[in-house]
Amino acid sequence: MSQQPVYFCAMQKAAPIGVFDSGYGGLTVLKEIVKKLPEYDYLYLGDNARAPYGNRSFDTVYLYTLQCVKWFFENGCTLVILACNTASAKALRTIQQNDLPQIDPDKRVLGVIRPTAEILGTFSETNSVGILATNGTVASESYPMETAKFFPDLKVYQEACPMWVPLVEANEHTGRGADYFVKKNLENIFEAGEDIDVILLACTHYPLLREKIEEYLPVGVKLVSQGEIVAESLADYLARHPEMEARCSKGGKRVFFTTDSTQDFDNHAATFYGETISSHHADLGL
Ligand code: DGL
């Protein structure tokens, strides 16, 4: 990894909370976190240069995510949220179990799948939920495995939607091309699970397709996205871990980095974050 000036001093006692995504999607999660916990500082990194992660192998997603997690640590962060389902599914466990003990046992990396799985079953009256996600998240079986720990009788149906992220990235999520894929994937999942009454958008890009999804959603089915769930869960985590909370700086500062063009990031980011952003380039030596 190439040397570059760090944005926050790694020696500071308290540092911003790191929020990571393969690209823009994590901004939909950060937006809700900031709403819930505005007093903290946040450092966002989008690995846009290597996004999307959704169709990449386990090894590749793990290596990319680890590299980005190390970048947060070099910038002083002690708490990093993987606001990306694909990275949470394919990299989080190995980072928590194998890498963190060696890098620094006092640092923490949290994901978005566990907090979602902890609550998902409570939304369903038919005890049947549908998960829409990337190929990688679906193949990892993380959602069926995690939800089974909290809701052993919950029926979990999954549908990979590999075209949805490219549609959002290409700003085509409101266009007619999106109708074809949204309709097709929703038909598939409801064909598999007729009694599904909750659909989880288990990819941080998908909230941008919400209006389109609602057009094709059977009446009475609830649409759940993760931003608020993750924000609630982070607030709860900080309340239960005062030692970590004390290491998160407060000043309401938000700083955004991308591994790709800052101009492109700034042009697209507002769609996800709801506010104009002025980003910096993160040099991971790519
Ligand atoms: N943001 C990622 C997620 O939540 C999807 C985007 C990608 O494929 O990189 O899974």
Short mmCIF file of C-alpha atoms and ligand atoms in Angstrom, two decimals:
data_model
loop_
_atom_site.label_atom_id
_atom_site.label_comp_id
_atom_site.label_asym_id
_atom_site.label_seq_id
_atom_site.Cartn_x
_atom_site.Cartn_y
_atom_site.Cartn_z
CA MET A 1 0.00 0.00 0.00
CA SER A 2 1.51 3.33 -0.99
CA GLN A 3 2.27 6.04 1.53
CA GLN A 4 0.07 9.08 1.65
CA PRO A 5 -0.72 11.73 4.23
CA VAL A 6 -3.29 10.42 6.67
CA TYR A 7 -6.40 12.49 7.05
CA PHE A 8 -6.83 11.85 10.74
CA CYS A 9 -3.92 11.37 13.10
CA ALA A 10 -3.49 7.67 13.87
CA MET A 11 -2.18 8.60 17.33
CA GLN A 12 -5.34 10.46 18.34
CA LYS A 13 -7.12 9.01 21.35
CA ALA A 14 -10.49 9.28 19.60
CA ALA A 15 -11.08 8.92 15.87
CA PRO A 16 -13.94 8.88 13.38
CA ILE A 17 -16.09 5.82 12.84
CA GLY A 18 -15.07 4.20 9.55
CA VAL A 19 -17.81 3.27 7.09
CA PHE A 20 -16.87 1.09 4.13
CA ASP A 21 -18.56 0.02 0.93
CA SER A 22 -17.45 -1.34 -2.42
CA GLY A 23 -18.69 1.95 -3.87
CA TYR A 24 -21.62 4.26 -3.37
CA GLY A 25 -24.11 1.90 -1.70
CA GLY A 26 -22.79 2.36 1.84
CA LEU A 27 -23.79 6.01 1.60
CA THR A 28 -27.44 4.90 1.99
CA VAL A 29 -26.41 3.33 5.30
CA LEU A 30 -24.20 6.23 6.40
CA LYS A 31 -27.09 8.61 5.76
CA GLU A 32 -29.23 6.78 8.32
CA ILE A 33 -26.33 6.40 10.78
CA VAL A 34 -25.68 10.14 10.64
CA LYS A 35 -29.38 10.83 11.20
CA LYS A 36 -29.38 8.62 14.29
CA LEU A 37 -25.91 9.51 15.63
CA PRO A 38 -25.06 12.98 14.28
CA GLU A 39 -22.58 13.86 17.00
CA TYR A 40 -19.83 11.46 15.84
CA ASP A 41 -17.20 11.98 13.14
CA TYR A 42 -17.35 9.62 10.15
CA LEU A 43 -14.78 8.59 7.58
CA TYR A 44 -16.27 6.95 4.48
CA LEU A 45 -14.36 4.91 1.92
CA GLY A 46 -15.85 3.65 -1.34
CA ASP A 47 -13.70 1.22 -3.30
CA ASN A 48 -15.23 2.44 -6.55
CA ALA A 49 -12.14 1.55 -8.56
CA ARG A 50 -12.82 -2.16 -7.93
CA ALA A 51 -16.63 -2.14 -7.60
CA PRO A 52 -18.86 -4.00 -8.00
CA TYR A 53 -17.79 -6.72 -5.58
CA GLY A 54 -20.99 -8.74 -6.07
CA ASN A 55 -19.71 -11.16 -8.72
CA ARG A 56 -16.17 -11.51 -7.37
CA SER A 57 -14.74 -14.58 -5.63
CA PHE A 58 -14.53 -14.99 -1.86
CA ASP A 59 -10.73 -14.58 -1.94
CA THR A 60 -10.86 -11.39 -3.96
CA VAL A 61 -13.57 -9.73 -1.85
CA TYR A 62 -11.68 -10.71 1.29
CA LEU A 63 -8.38 -9.26 0.02
CA TYR A 64 -9.94 -6.01 -1.19
CA THR A 65 -11.92 -5.56 2.02
CA LEU A 66 -8.93 -6.29 4.25
CA GLN A 67 -6.85 -3.77 2.33
CA CYS A 68 -9.54 -1.13 2.89
CA VAL A 69 -9.93 -2.02 6.58
CA LYS A 70 -6.17 -1.52 7.01
CA TRP A 71 -6.50 1.88 5.34
CA PHE A 72 -9.08 2.89 7.96
CA PHE A 73 -6.75 1.74 10.73
CA GLU A 74 -3.86 3.72 9.22
CA ASN A 75 -6.16 6.72 9.39
CA GLY A 76 -6.73 6.20 13.08
CA CYS A 77 -10.16 4.52 13.11
CA THR A 78 -10.76 1.99 15.85
CA LEU A 79 -14.28 1.04 14.76
CA VAL A 80 -15.12 0.21 11.16
CA ILE A 81 -18.54 -0.70 9.78
CA LEU A 82 -18.63 -2.79 6.61
CA ALA A 83 -21.74 -1.15 5.14
CA CYS A 84 -21.69 -3.62 2.28
CA ASN A 85 -23.48 -6.94 2.38
CA THR A 86 -21.09 -8.60 -0.03
CA ALA A 87 -18.04 -7.63 2.05
CA SER A 88 -19.88 -8.55 5.27
CA ALA A 89 -20.79 -11.94 3.78
CA LYS A 90 -17.43 -12.82 2.30
CA ALA A 91 -14.78 -11.08 4.40
CA LEU A 92 -16.03 -10.07 7.84
CA ARG A 93 -15.67 -13.35 9.70
CA THR A 94 -12.10 -13.97 8.52
CA ILE A 95 -11.10 -10.40 9.32
CA GLN A 96 -12.65 -10.64 12.81
CA GLN A 97 -11.23 -14.06 13.61
CA ASN A 98 -7.86 -14.16 11.83
CA ASP A 99 -6.72 -10.64 11.04
CA LEU A 100 -7.85 -8.42 13.90
CA PRO A 101 -6.10 -10.41 16.64
CA GLN A 102 -2.82 -9.88 14.74
CA ILE A 103 -3.36 -6.32 13.56
CA ASP A 104 -4.77 -4.90 16.82
CA PRO A 105 -7.11 -6.81 19.16
CA ASP A 106 -8.52 -3.50 20.43
CA LYS A 107 -9.96 -2.53 17.05
CA ARG A 108 -13.39 -3.64 15.87
CA VAL A 109 -14.95 -4.34 12.49
CA LEU A 110 -18.73 -4.84 12.33
CA GLY A 111 -20.97 -5.82 9.44
CA VAL A 112 -24.57 -5.34 8.32
CA ILE A 113 -25.81 -8.94 8.11
CA ARG A 114 -25.93 -9.87 11.77
CA PRO A 115 -27.91 -6.79 12.96
CA THR A 116 -30.36 -7.35 10.10
CA ALA A 117 -30.72 -11.06 10.83
CA GLU A 118 -31.37 -10.33 14.52
CA ILE A 119 -34.53 -8.41 13.72
CA LEU A 120 -35.73 -9.70 10.33
CA GLY A 121 -38.14 -12.35 11.65
CA THR A 122 -40.08 -9.80 13.68
CA PHE A 123 -41.33 -8.11 10.49
CA SER A 124 -43.06 -11.21 9.14
CA GLU A 125 -46.51 -12.49 10.04
CA THR A 126 -46.37 -15.47 7.65
CA ASN A 127 -42.92 -16.44 8.95
CA SER A 128 -41.58 -16.25 5.45
CA VAL A 129 -39.12 -13.67 4.12
CA GLY A 130 -37.43 -12.99 0.81
CA ILE A 131 -33.84 -11.76 0.52
CA LEU A 132 -32.76 -9.84 -2.56
CA ALA A 133 -28.98 -9.53 -2.80
CA THR A 134 -25.90 -9.84 -4.99
CA ASN A 135 -24.65 -13.21 -6.28
CA GLY A 136 -21.92 -13.18 -3.65
CA THR A 137 -24.21 -12.55 -0.70
CA VAL A 138 -26.68 -15.21 -1.85
CA ALA A 139 -23.95 -17.80 -2.52
CA SER A 140 -22.43 -17.22 0.93
CA GLU A 141 -25.72 -18.40 2.55
CA SER A 142 -24.99 -15.83 5.29
CA TYR A 143 -28.60 -14.69 5.65
CA PRO A 144 -30.19 -18.16 5.99
CA MET A 145 -27.43 -19.13 8.46
CA GLU A 146 -27.60 -15.96 10.58
CA THR A 147 -31.40 -15.68 10.69
CA ALA A 148 -31.65 -19.36 11.73
CA LYS A 149 -29.77 -18.44 14.95
CA PHE A 150 -32.51 -15.98 15.97
CA PHE A 151 -35.58 -17.32 14.15
CA PRO A 152 -35.10 -21.08 13.68
CA ASP A 153 -38.54 -21.54 12.04
CA LEU A 154 -38.29 -18.60 9.66
CA LYS A 155 -38.49 -19.60 5.97
CA VAL A 156 -35.86 -17.65 4.06
CA TYR A 157 -35.96 -17.43 0.26
CA GLN A 158 -33.10 -15.81 -1.64
CA GLU A 159 -32.87 -14.29 -5.11
CA ALA A 160 -29.65 -12.99 -6.63
CA CYS A 161 -30.19 -9.81 -8.63
CA PRO A 162 -26.87 -9.38 -10.48
CA MET A 163 -28.17 -6.66 -12.79
CA TRP A 164 -29.49 -4.33 -10.11
CA VAL A 165 -26.17 -2.83 -8.98
CA PRO A 166 -25.01 -2.14 -12.57
CA LEU A 167 -28.37 -0.45 -13.25
CA VAL A 168 -27.96 1.79 -10.21
CA GLU A 169 -24.29 2.50 -10.96
CA ALA A 170 -25.23 3.48 -14.52
CA ASN A 171 -27.96 5.78 -13.20
CA GLU A 172 -30.56 3.66 -15.00
CA HIS A 173 -32.54 2.71 -11.91
CA THR A 174 -35.52 4.85 -12.87
CA GLY A 175 -35.33 3.92 -16.55
CA ARG A 176 -37.37 1.30 -18.39
CA GLY A 177 -34.51 -1.20 -18.47
CA ALA A 178 -34.81 -1.49 -14.70
CA ASP A 179 -38.46 -2.60 -14.99
CA TYR A 180 -37.49 -5.77 -16.82
CA PHE A 181 -34.99 -6.96 -14.22
CA VAL A 182 -36.93 -5.84 -11.16
CA LYS A 183 -40.09 -7.59 -12.39
CA LYS A 184 -38.17 -10.74 -13.33
CA ASN A 185 -36.37 -11.10 -9.97
CA LEU A 186 -39.50 -10.37 -7.96
CA GLU A 187 -41.49 -12.90 -9.97
CA ASN A 188 -38.80 -15.50 -9.31
CA ILE A 189 -38.77 -15.02 -5.55
CA PHE A 190 -42.56 -15.01 -5.18
CA GLU A 191 -42.79 -18.12 -7.35
CA ALA A 192 -40.43 -19.86 -4.91
CA GLY A 193 -42.12 -18.52 -1.75
CA GLU A 194 -45.76 -17.66 -2.30
CA ASP A 195 -46.35 -16.76 1.36
CA ILE A 196 -43.46 -14.25 1.61
CA ASP A 197 -44.73 -11.08 3.31
CA VAL A 198 -41.37 -9.32 3.83
CA ILE A 199 -38.74 -8.48 1.24
CA LEU A 200 -35.32 -7.44 2.51
CA LEU A 201 -33.15 -5.26 0.29
CA ALA A 202 -29.91 -6.97 1.30
CA CYS A 203 -27.68 -4.80 -0.83
CA THR A 204 -26.91 -1.20 0.00
CA HIS A 205 -27.52 -0.12 -3.61
CA TYR A 206 -31.08 -1.40 -3.76
CA PRO A 207 -32.85 1.40 -1.81
CA LEU A 208 -32.40 3.48 -4.96
CA LEU A 209 -34.66 1.01 -6.78
CA ARG A 210 -37.31 1.23 -4.08
CA GLU A 211 -39.96 3.00 -6.18
CA LYS A 212 -39.48 0.57 -9.03
CA ILE A 213 -39.65 -2.43 -6.67
CA GLU A 214 -42.84 -1.11 -5.06
CA GLU A 215 -44.49 -1.04 -8.49
CA TYR A 216 -44.07 -4.82 -8.84
CA LEU A 217 -44.47 -5.86 -5.22
CA PRO A 218 -47.61 -7.86 -4.35
CA VAL A 219 -50.04 -5.89 -2.18
CA GLY A 220 -49.39 -6.20 1.55
CA VAL A 221 -45.70 -7.19 1.26
CA LYS A 222 -43.37 -5.08 3.42
CA LEU A 223 -40.17 -3.74 1.94
CA VAL A 224 -37.31 -3.52 4.42
CA SER A 225 -34.02 -1.70 3.81
CA GLN A 226 -31.07 -1.80 6.14
CA GLY A 227 -30.00 1.77 6.85
CA GLU A 228 -32.17 2.31 9.90
CA ILE A 229 -31.55 -1.20 11.24
CA VAL A 230 -27.78 -0.74 11.05
CA ALA A 231 -28.02 2.74 12.62
CA GLU A 232 -30.10 1.38 15.54
CA SER A 233 -27.70 -1.48 16.00
CA LEU A 234 -24.66 0.84 16.03
CA ALA A 235 -26.31 3.07 18.63
CA ASP A 236 -26.98 -0.01 20.74
CA TYR A 237 -23.40 -1.26 20.29
CA LEU A 238 -21.92 2.07 21.40
CA ALA A 239 -24.21 2.14 24.45
CA ARG A 240 -23.11 -1.38 25.40
CA HIS A 241 -19.39 -0.73 24.77
CA PRO A 242 -18.44 2.53 26.51
CA GLU A 243 -14.74 1.75 26.01
CA MET A 244 -15.25 1.79 22.21
CA GLU A 245 -17.59 4.76 22.39
CA ALA A 246 -14.91 6.78 24.17
CA ARG A 247 -12.59 6.10 21.23
CA CYS A 248 -15.03 7.54 18.66
CA SER A 249 -14.48 11.25 18.14
CA LYS A 250 -17.35 13.69 18.30
CA GLY A 251 -17.45 16.81 16.18
CA GLY A 252 -20.02 16.08 13.50
CA LYS A 253 -17.33 15.86 10.79
CA ARG A 254 -17.91 13.68 7.68
CA VAL A 255 -15.01 12.98 5.33
CA PHE A 256 -15.41 10.98 2.12
CA PHE A 257 -12.78 9.03 0.21
CA THR A 258 -12.96 7.02 -2.98
CA THR A 259 -10.34 4.79 -4.60
CA ASP A 260 -11.44 6.09 -8.02
CA SER A 261 -12.12 9.51 -9.54
CA THR A 262 -13.27 12.05 -6.97
CA GLN A 263 -15.16 13.94 -9.67
CA ASP A 264 -17.23 10.87 -10.59
CA PHE A 265 -17.81 10.14 -6.92
CA ASP A 266 -19.01 13.66 -6.22
CA ASN A 267 -21.32 13.58 -9.26
CA HIS A 268 -23.03 10.33 -8.17
CA ALA A 269 -22.80 10.41 -4.39
CA ALA A 270 -25.64 12.86 -3.76
CA THR A 271 -28.14 10.39 -5.24
CA PHE A 272 -27.21 7.93 -2.49
CA TYR A 273 -26.45 10.32 0.37
CA GLY A 274 -29.02 13.01 -0.31
CA GLU A 275 -26.42 15.79 0.01
CA THR A 276 -23.60 17.13 -2.12
CA ILE A 277 -20.25 15.58 -1.28
CA SER A 278 -16.70 16.73 -1.92
CA SER A 279 -14.51 13.64 -1.79
CA HIS A 280 -10.78 12.89 -1.56
CA HIS A 281 -8.81 10.22 -3.35
CA ALA A 282 -7.61 7.24 -1.31
CA ASP A 283 -4.42 5.84 -2.73
CA LEU A 284 -4.33 2.12 -2.00
CA GLY A 285 -1.54 1.66 -4.51
CA LEU A 286 -3.90 0.17 -7.11
N1 DGL B 1 -22.93 -2.54 -1.83
C1 DGL B 1 -22.83 -3.94 -2.10
C2 DGL B 1 -23.70 -4.78 -1.15
O1 DGL B 1 -24.35 -4.26 -0.24
C3 DGL B 1 -23.19 -4.29 -3.53
C4 DGL B 1 -22.40 -3.64 -4.56
C5 DGL B 1 -21.35 -4.51 -5.16
O2 DGL B 1 -21.68 -5.53 -5.82
O3 DGL B 1 -20.20 -4.13 -5.00
O4 DGL B 1 -23.73 -5.98 -1.32
#
